[in-house]
Coordinates of C-alpha atoms in Angstrom, one line a residue:
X18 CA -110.9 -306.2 130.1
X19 CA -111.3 -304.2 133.5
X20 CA -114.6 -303.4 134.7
X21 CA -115.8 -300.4 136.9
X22 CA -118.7 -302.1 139.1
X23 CA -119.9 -299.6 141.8
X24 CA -122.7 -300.9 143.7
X25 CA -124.8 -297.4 143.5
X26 CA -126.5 -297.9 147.1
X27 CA -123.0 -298.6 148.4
X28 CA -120.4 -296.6 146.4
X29 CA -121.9 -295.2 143.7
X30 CA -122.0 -293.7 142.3
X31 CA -109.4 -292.8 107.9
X32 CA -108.2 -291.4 105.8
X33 CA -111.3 -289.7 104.2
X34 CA -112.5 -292.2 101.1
X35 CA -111.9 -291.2 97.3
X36 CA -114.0 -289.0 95.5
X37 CA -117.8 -288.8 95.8
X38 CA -118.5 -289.9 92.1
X39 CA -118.1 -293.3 92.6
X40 CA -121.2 -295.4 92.2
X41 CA -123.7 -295.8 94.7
X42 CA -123.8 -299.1 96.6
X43 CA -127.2 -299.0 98.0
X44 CA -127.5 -302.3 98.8
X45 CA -128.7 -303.6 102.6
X46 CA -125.7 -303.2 104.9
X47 CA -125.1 -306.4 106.7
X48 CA -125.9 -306.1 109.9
X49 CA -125.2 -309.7 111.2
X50 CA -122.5 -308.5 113.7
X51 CA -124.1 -305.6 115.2
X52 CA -124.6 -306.0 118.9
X53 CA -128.0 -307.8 120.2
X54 CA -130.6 -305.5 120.3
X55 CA -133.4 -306.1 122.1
X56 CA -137.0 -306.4 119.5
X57 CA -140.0 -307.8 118.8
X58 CA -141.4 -311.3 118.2
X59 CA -144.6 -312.4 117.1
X60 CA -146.7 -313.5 120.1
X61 CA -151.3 -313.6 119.4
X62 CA -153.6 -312.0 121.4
X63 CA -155.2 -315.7 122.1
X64 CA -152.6 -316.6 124.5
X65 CA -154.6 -313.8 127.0
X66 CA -158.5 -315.2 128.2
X67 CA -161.4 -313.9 126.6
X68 CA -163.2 -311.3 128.8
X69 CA -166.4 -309.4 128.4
X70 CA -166.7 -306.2 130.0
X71 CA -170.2 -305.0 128.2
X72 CA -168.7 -302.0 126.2
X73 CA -166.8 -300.6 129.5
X74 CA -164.5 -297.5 128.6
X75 CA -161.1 -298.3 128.0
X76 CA -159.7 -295.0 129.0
X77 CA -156.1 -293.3 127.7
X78 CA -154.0 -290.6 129.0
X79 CA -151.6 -289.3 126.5
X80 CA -150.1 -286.4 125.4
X81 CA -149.4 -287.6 121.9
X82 CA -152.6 -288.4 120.0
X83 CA -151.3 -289.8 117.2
X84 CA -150.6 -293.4 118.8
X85 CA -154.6 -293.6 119.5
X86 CA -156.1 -291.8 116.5
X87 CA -155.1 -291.4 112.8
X88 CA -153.2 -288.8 112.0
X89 CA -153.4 -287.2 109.1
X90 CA -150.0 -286.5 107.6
X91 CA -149.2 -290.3 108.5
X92 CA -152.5 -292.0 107.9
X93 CA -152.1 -293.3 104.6
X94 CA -149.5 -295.3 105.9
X95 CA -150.5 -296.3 109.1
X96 CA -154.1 -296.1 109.6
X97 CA -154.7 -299.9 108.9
X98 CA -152.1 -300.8 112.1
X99 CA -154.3 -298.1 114.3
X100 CA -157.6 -299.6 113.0
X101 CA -156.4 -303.2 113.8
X102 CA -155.0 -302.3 116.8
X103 CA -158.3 -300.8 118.2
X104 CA -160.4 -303.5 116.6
X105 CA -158.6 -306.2 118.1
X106 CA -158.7 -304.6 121.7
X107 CA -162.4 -303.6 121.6
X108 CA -162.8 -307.3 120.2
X109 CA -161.2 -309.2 122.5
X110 CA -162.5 -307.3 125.6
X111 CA -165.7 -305.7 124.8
X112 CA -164.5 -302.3 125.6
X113 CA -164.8 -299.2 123.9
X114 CA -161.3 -297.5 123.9
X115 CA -161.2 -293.2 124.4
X116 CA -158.7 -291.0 124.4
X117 CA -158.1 -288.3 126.1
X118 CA -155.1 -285.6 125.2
X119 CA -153.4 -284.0 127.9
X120 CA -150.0 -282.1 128.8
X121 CA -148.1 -283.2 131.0
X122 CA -148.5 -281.5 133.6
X123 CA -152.6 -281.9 133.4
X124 CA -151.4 -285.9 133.7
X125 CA -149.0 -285.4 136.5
X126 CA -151.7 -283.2 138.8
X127 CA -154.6 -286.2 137.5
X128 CA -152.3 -289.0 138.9
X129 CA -151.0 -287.0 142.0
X130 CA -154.9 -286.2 143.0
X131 CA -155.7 -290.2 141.8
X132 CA -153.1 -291.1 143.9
X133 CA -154.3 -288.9 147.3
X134 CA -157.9 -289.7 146.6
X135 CA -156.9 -293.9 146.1
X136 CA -158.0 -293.9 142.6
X137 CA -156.3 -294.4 139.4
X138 CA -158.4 -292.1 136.8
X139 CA -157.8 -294.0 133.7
X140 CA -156.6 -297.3 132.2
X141 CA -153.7 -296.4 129.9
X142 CA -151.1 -293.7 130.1
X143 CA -148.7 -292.6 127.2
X144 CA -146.7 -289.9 128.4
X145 CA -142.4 -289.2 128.0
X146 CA -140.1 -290.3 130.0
X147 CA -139.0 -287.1 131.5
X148 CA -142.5 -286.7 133.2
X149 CA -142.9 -290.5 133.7
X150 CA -139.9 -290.7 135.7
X151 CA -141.5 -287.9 138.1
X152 CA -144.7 -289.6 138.4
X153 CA -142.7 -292.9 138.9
X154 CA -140.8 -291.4 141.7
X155 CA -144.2 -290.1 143.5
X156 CA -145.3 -293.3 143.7
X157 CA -147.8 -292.4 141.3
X158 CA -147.4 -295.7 138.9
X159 CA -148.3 -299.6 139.0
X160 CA -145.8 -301.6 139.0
X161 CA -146.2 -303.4 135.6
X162 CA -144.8 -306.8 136.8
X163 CA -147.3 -306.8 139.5
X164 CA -150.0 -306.8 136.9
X165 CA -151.7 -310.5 136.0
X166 CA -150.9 -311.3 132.2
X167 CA -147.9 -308.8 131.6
X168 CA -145.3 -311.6 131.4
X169 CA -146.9 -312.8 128.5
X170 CA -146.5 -309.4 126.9
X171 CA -143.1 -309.1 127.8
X172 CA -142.0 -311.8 125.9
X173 CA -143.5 -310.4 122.8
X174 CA -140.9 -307.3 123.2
X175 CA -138.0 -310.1 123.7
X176 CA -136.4 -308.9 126.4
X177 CA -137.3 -305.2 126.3
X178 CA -139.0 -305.0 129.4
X179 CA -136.5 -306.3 131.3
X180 CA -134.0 -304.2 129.8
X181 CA -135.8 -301.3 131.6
X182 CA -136.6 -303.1 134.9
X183 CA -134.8 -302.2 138.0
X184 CA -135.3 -304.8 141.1
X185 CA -138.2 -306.4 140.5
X186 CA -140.0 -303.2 139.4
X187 CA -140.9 -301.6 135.9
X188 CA -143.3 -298.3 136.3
X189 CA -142.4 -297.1 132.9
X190 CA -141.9 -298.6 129.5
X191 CA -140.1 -297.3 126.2
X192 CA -141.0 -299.4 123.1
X193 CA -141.8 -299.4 119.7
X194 CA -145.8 -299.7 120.2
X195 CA -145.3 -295.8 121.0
X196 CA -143.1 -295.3 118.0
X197 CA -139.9 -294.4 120.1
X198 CA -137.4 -294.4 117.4
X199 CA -138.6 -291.3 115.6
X200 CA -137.0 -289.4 118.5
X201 CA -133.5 -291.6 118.0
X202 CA -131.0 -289.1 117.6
X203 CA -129.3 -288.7 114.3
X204 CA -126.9 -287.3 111.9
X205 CA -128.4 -285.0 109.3
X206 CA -125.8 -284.2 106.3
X207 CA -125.0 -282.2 103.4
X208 CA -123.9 -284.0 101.0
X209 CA -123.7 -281.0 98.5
X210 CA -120.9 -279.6 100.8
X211 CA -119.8 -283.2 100.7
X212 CA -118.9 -283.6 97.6
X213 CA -117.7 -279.8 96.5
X214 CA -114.8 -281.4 98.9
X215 CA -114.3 -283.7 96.9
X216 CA -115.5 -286.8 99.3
X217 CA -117.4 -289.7 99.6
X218 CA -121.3 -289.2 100.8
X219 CA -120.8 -290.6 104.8
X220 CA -122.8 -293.4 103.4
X221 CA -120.2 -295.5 102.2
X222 CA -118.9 -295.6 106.2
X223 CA -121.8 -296.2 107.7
X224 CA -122.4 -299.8 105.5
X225 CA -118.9 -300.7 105.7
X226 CA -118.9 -300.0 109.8
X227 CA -116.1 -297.5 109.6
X228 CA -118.5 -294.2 111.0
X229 CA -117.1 -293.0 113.6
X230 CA -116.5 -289.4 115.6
X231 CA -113.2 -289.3 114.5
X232 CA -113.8 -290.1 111.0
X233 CA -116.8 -287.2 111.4
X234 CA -114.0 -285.0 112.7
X235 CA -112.2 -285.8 109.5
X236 CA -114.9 -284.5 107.4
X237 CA -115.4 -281.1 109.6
X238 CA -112.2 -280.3 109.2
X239 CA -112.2 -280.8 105.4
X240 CA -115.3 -278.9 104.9
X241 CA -115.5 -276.4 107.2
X242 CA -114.1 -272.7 107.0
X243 CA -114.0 -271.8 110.6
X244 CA -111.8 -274.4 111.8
X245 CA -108.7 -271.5 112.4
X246 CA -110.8 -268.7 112.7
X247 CA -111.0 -266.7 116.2
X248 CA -114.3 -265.1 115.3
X249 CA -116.1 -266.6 112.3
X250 CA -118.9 -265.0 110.5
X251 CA -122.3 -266.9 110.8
X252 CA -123.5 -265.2 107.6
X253 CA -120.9 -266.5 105.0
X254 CA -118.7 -269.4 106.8
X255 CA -119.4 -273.0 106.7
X256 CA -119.5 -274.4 110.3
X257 CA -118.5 -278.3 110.6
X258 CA -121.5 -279.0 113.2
X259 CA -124.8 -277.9 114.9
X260 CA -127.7 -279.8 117.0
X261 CA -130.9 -278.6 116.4
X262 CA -133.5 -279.4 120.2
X263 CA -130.8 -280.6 122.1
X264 CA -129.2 -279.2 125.0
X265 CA -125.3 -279.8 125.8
X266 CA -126.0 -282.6 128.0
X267 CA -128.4 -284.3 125.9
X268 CA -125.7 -283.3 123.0
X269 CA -122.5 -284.9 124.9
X270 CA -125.1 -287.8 126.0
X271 CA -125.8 -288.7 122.5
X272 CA -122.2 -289.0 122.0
X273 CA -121.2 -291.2 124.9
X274 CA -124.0 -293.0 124.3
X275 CA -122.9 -293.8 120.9
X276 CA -120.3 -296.1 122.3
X277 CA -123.3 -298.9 122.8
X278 CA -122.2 -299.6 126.0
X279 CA -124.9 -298.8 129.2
X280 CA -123.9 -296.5 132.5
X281 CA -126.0 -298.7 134.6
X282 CA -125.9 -302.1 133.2
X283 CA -128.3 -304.7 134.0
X284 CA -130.5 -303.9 136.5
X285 CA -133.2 -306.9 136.0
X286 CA -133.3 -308.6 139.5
X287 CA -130.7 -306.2 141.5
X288 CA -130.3 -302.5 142.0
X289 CA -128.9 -299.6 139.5
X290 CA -125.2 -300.6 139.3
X291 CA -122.9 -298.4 137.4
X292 CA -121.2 -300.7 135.6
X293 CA -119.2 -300.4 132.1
X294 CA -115.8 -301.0 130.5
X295 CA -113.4 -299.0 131.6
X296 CA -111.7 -298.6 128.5
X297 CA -114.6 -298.1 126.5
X298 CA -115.9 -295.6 128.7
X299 CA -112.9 -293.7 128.7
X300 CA -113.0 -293.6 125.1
X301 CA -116.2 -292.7 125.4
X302 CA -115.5 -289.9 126.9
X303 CA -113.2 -288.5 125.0
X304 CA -114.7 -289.5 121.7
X305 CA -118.0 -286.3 123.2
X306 CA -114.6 -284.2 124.1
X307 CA -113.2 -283.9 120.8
X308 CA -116.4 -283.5 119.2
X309 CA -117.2 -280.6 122.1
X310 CA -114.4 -278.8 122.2
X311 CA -114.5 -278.9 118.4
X312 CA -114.5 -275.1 117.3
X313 CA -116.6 -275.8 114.3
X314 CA -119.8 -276.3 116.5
X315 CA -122.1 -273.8 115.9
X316 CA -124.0 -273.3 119.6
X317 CA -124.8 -269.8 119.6
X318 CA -128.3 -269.0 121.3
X319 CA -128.7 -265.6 119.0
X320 CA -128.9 -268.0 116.3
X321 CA -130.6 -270.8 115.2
X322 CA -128.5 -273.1 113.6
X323 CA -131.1 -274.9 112.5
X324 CA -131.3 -272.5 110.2
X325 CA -127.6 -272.1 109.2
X326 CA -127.9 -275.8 108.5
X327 CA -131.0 -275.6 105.9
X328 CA -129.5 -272.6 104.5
X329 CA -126.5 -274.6 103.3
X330 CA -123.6 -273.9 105.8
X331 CA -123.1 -276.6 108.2
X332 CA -122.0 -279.9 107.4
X333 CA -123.5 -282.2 110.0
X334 CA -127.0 -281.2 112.2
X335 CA -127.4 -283.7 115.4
X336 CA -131.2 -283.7 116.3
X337 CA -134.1 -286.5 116.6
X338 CA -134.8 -288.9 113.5
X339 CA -137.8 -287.0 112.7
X340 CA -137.0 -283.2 113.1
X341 CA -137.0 -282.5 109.6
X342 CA -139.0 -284.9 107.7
X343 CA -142.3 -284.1 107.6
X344 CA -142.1 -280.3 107.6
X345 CA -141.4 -279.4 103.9
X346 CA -138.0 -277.6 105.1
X347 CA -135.6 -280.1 103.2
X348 CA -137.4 -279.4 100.1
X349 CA -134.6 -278.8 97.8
X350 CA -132.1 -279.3 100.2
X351 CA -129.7 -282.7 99.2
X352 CA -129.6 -284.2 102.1
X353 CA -128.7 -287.2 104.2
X354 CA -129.3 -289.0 107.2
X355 CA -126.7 -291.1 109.7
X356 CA -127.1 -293.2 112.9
X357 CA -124.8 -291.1 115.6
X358 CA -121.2 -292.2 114.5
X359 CA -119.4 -295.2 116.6
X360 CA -116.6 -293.6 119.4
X361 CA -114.6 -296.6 118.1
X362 CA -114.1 -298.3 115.0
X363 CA -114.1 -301.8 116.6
X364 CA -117.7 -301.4 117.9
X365 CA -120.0 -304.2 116.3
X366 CA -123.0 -301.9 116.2
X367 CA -124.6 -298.0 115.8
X368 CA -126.3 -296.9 118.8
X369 CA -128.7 -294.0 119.0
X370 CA -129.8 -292.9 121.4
X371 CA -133.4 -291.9 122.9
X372 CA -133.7 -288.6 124.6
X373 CA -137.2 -288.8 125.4
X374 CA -139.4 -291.6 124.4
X375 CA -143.2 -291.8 124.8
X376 CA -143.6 -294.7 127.7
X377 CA -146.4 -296.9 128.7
X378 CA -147.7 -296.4 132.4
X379 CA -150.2 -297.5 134.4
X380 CA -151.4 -295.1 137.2
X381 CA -151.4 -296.8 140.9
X382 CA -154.5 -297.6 142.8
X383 CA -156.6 -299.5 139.9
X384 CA -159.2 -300.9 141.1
X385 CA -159.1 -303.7 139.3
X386 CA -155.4 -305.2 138.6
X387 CA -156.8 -307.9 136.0
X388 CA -158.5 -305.5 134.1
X389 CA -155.5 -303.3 133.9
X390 CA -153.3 -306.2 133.4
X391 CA -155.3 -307.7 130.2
X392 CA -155.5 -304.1 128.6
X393 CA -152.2 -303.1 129.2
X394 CA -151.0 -306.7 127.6
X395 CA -153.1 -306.5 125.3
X396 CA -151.9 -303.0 123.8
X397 CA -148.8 -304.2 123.3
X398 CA -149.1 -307.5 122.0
X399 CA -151.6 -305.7 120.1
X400 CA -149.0 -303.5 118.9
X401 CA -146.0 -305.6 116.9
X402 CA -146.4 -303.7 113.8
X403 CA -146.4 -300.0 114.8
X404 CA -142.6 -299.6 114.5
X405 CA -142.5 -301.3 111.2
X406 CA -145.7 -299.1 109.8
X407 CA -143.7 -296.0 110.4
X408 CA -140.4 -296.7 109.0
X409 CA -142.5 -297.3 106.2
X410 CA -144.1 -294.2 105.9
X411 CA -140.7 -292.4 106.6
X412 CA -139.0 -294.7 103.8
X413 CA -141.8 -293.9 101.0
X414 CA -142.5 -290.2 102.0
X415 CA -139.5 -288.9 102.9
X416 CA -136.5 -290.9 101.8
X417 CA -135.2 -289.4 99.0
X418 CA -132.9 -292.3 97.4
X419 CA -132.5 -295.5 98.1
X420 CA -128.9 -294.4 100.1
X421 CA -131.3 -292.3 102.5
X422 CA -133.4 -295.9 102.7
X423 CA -131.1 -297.7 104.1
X424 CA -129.7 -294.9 106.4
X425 CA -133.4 -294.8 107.9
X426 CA -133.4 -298.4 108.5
X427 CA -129.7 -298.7 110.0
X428 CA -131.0 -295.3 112.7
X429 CA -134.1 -297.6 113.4
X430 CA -132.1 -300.2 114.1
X431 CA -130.0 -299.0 116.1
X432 CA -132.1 -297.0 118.8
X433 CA -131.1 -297.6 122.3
X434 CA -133.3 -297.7 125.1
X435 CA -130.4 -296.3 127.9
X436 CA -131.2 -296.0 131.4
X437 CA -130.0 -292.8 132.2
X438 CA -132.1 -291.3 129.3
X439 CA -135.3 -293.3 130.4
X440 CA -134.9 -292.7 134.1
X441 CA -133.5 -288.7 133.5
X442 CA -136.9 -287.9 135.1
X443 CA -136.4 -289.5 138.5
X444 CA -133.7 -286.5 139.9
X445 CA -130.9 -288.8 141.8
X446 CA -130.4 -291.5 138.9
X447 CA -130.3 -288.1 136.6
X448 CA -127.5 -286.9 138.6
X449 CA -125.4 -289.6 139.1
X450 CA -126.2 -290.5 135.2
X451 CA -126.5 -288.4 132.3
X452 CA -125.3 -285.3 134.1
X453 CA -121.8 -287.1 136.0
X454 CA -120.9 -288.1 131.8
X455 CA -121.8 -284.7 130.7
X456 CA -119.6 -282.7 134.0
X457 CA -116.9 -285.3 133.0
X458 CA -116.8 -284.2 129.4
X459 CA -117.4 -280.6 130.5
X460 CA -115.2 -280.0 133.3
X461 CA -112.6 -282.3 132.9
X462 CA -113.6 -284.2 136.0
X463 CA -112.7 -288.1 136.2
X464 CA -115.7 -290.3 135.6
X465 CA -114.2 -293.0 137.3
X466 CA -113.3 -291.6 140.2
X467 CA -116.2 -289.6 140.6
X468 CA -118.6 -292.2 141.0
X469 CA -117.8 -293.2 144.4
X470 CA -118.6 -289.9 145.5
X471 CA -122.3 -290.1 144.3
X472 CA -123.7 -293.0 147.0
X473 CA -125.7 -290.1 148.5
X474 CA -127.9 -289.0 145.4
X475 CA -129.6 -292.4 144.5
X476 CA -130.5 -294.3 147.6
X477 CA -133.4 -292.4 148.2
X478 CA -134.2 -292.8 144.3
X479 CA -133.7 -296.9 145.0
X480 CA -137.0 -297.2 147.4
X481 CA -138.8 -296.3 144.6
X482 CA -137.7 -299.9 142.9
X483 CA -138.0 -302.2 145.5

């Protein structure tokens, strides 16, 4: 099947099922021909040396303080993997690990004045991508493959790090030590309106393989009242679709993205390439269209249709995995929860994708590379079980049935670490990313051929990963 390959620094750029009575099948979908995803394998701590560095502080940056402390809505479930993780680190290296929570922008001006003064400031950062990317492009970040030890901690992630490597270089890294795929993005439904329709709870699609937009298009249409309507009336009509925290790029980038397949391909070893099937990217493409242009959508900045959707009238709500969850609003709400649908019902696999994910960093100028390389592998090897602690408190707090299990599992599954989310920070790789798919699905213009015309924006954004 035809390829577009662009070297960027050289020319760059179902019918709807029977009636909702049926009974459940809530058993495990079989996932044994979704696509290769990229996880985690179980490597020890032992295979890094033994140091003692007499109680030295071990000192994080992060603006989410729940990956270093306990918090307390989560810590029945997870406290034990924090504890452990902590233990093992101070164990292993005689260090006394400290936190310290900051905004962004308090880590930004701390690495830019590290940075002038030839100082790195700290040992750790977690911070998201978005603001990552910035400090990346500053030349404000190590280099993690530069780093003694971090191979070995790479292969515990199984091929995750190089996933997210461009050249030879990795500044930032997405993974599930920093519990990315709570921000996945997801489908939230009501199955109430659902089933007054006299359908089948979306469910049934997702284990059989058979969710997709178009089938999601399906049930908008036969649930929603606005469909023909010039001006509907947000206080009594049903709407098909809202996204709650989302923008319409990041909307229309969690569509395309849905397809699986990557904008920039691999990039482990060579520069950003944009490089996908020209087929599946066109019907990419117009899978975001038809859900876009979609009158159903409810996108109207005098209202929150966040609210609309937990008052009962709109079908579907696109947002991140854990939006509603832990705030008390679904409470008596019958709800369910989706991976983003498939733009093609011959994809292999559900792919959701990440927005903004908390990355690992470390700030340039240590003064001591080992150090920094021993910690930093050692937090993530450190860190295998994080991912799996917190689907496990979503599952047993939150899951409502054991259909909503299994939907929980199949989003986790199915997050996608995508380059032109990850790197949306660093301006030219946004532009000739995330925003060219959007402007194509906005504007009508012609990915393809629009990609050539976009050398300009990214070679200056390609020094930064030599």
């Amino acid at each position: 099947m035809k390829k577009i390959i662009c070297a960027l620094l050289l020319a760059v750029c179902l019918p709807l099922a029977a009636c909702a009575a049926d009974i459940p099948d809530t058993s495990e979908p079989d996932r044994s021909d979704d696509e290769s995803k990229a996880g985690t394998i179980s490597v020890p701590l032992d295979v890094l040396p033994d140091m003692e560095y007499n109680q030295s502080e071990f000192v994080i940056w992060t603006t989410e303080p729940s990956v270093v402390t306990e918090n307390d809505a989560v810590a029945s479930s997870i406290s034990k993997v924090f504890a452990e993780r902590t233990d093992e680190l101070e164990n292993k290296f005689d260090v006394a690990i400290s936190a310290v929570v900051m905004s962004k922008s308090e880590i930004l001006s701390s690495l830019r004045s590290g940075k002038a003064a030839g100082t790195g400031g700290c040992d750790l950062i977690l911070m998201p991508s978005d603001s990552a990317g910035t400090a990346a492009a500053e030349g404000c970040l190590a280099n993690m493959w530069s780093l003694p030890y971090f191979s070995a901690a790479a292969k515990s992630l199984d091929g995750l790090a190089e996933e997210q490597t461009i050249n030879n270089s990795l500044y930032m890294l997405a993974s599930n030590d920093s519990f990315a795929a709570q921000n996945a993005v997801s489908v939230y439904y009501n199955r109430d309106i659902i089933s007054k329709n006299g359908l089948k709870d979306p469910y049934y699609a997702v284990i059989n393989g058979t969710w997709t937009v178009d089938l999601m298009l399906e049930y908008i249409k036969a649930c929603s009242t606005v469909a023909d309507k010039r001006s509907p009336d947000i206080k009594t009509d049903t709407f098909g679709f809202t996204c709650e925290g989302l923008d319409y790029t990041d909307l229309i980038n969690s569509v395309w993205n849905g397809s699986g397949i990557e904008y920039f391909g691999a990039t482990m070893g060579r520069p950003i390439y944009a490089e996908f099937d020209e087929s599946r990217g066109k019907a990419a493409t117009a899978a975001a269209k038809a859900l876009i242009d979609s009158n159903t959508l409810l996108y109207d900045k005098s209202v929150n249709g966040s609210d609309v959707f937990l008052s009962g009238r709109v079908v579907f709500c696109l947002t991140v995995f854990n939006r509603y969850l832990t705030d008390g609003s679904l409470s008596g709400m019958n709800w369910g929860i989706a991976p983003m649908p498939k733009t093609e019902s011959g994809q292999e696999g559900y792919s959701c994708m990440l927005p903004e994910a908390l990355c690992l960093c470390v700030p340039a100028g240590t003064a001591d590379s080992e150090r920094a390389g021993l910690l930093l592998s050692g937090w993530i090897i450190a860190s295998g079980e994080a991912e799996d602690a917190l689907l496990k408190f979503y599952i047993t707090y939150c899951s409502t049935d054991n259909m909503n299990t299994v939907m929980m599992q199949t989003v986790f599954d199915s997050v996608q670490f995508t380059k032109t989310e990850l790197y949306s920070g660093i301006y030219r790789i946004n532009e000739v990313g995330r925003k060219l798919i959007a402007a194509s699905v906005t504007d009508g213009i012609d990915l393809l051929k629009y990609i050539r015309w976009q050398d300009s924006y990214v070679t200056a954004a390609m020094e930064k990963f030599k």
